[in-house]
Amino acid sequence: MNPSGWALTTLTIGLVMAVFSDLSIRRIPNVVTFGMVIVALALHTWFGQWEGLLFSLGGLLIGLLCFLPLYAFAAMGAGDVKLLTAVGAVVGAKVVFIAALMTIIAGGLLALVYVAAKGGLPAMLKRYVSMCWLLLARQPTYIPPAPGEAAGLRFPYALAIACGTALALI
């Protein structure tokens, strides 16, 4: 198998395991993310020597930096950050940056579907209309979701990362 085949296989297996785990137990195990990183570093180093190692480390760093601020502000879980970091180790800096952008778009769309499926779309729209009126009145205010409101619930983000990564690779 050629180097890109190994990378795609590693990426696919890792993302599928992460998505199933995140959907079922709401966790992305370290064995999945660290396993992806170790395999990516080893394969890129094996096939590309120092250049391959730097390619993988660059992707790892960019993947980490893309989502670390979201974790710092409690907008994302650590497993999601580690998953994008692992994706970066496999696909490199350029692709992981695009994957992060596509993940944010996919995450927004999936969040809307999630909120709608939980029956929380009317409450969310009402909050956003209120915030728009406040903005027009030059009193920009964020109105947080009420306790228990669907828009305030956390949802498994590994699926968004997998979708964003797939879009970046197309």
XYZ file of C-alpha atoms in Angstrom, residues 1 8 11 14 17 22 44 46-47 57 59 62 64 68 90-91 93 95 101 106 123-124 135 150 155 165 169:
27
model
C 0.000 0.000 0.000
C -6.375 7.453 4.408
C -7.763 8.473 9.118
C -9.731 6.555 13.565
C -14.046 4.730 15.900
C -18.752 9.845 20.765
C 5.033 9.824 7.691
C 8.972 6.012 7.549
C 7.893 7.124 4.091
C 4.133 17.509 13.408
C -0.428 19.242 11.040
C -2.143 23.457 13.533
C -4.256 21.673 18.147
C -7.648 24.778 21.640
C -2.400 12.413 9.428
C -3.286 15.039 6.791
C -1.144 21.559 8.265
C -5.565 20.215 4.994
C -13.126 25.488 8.877
C -20.669 21.092 9.458
C -37.175 28.468 21.578
C -33.814 28.995 19.903
C -28.658 44.580 18.537
C -32.031 21.900 23.544
C -23.798 17.271 21.310
C -12.371 16.352 7.321
C -10.255 16.020 1.383
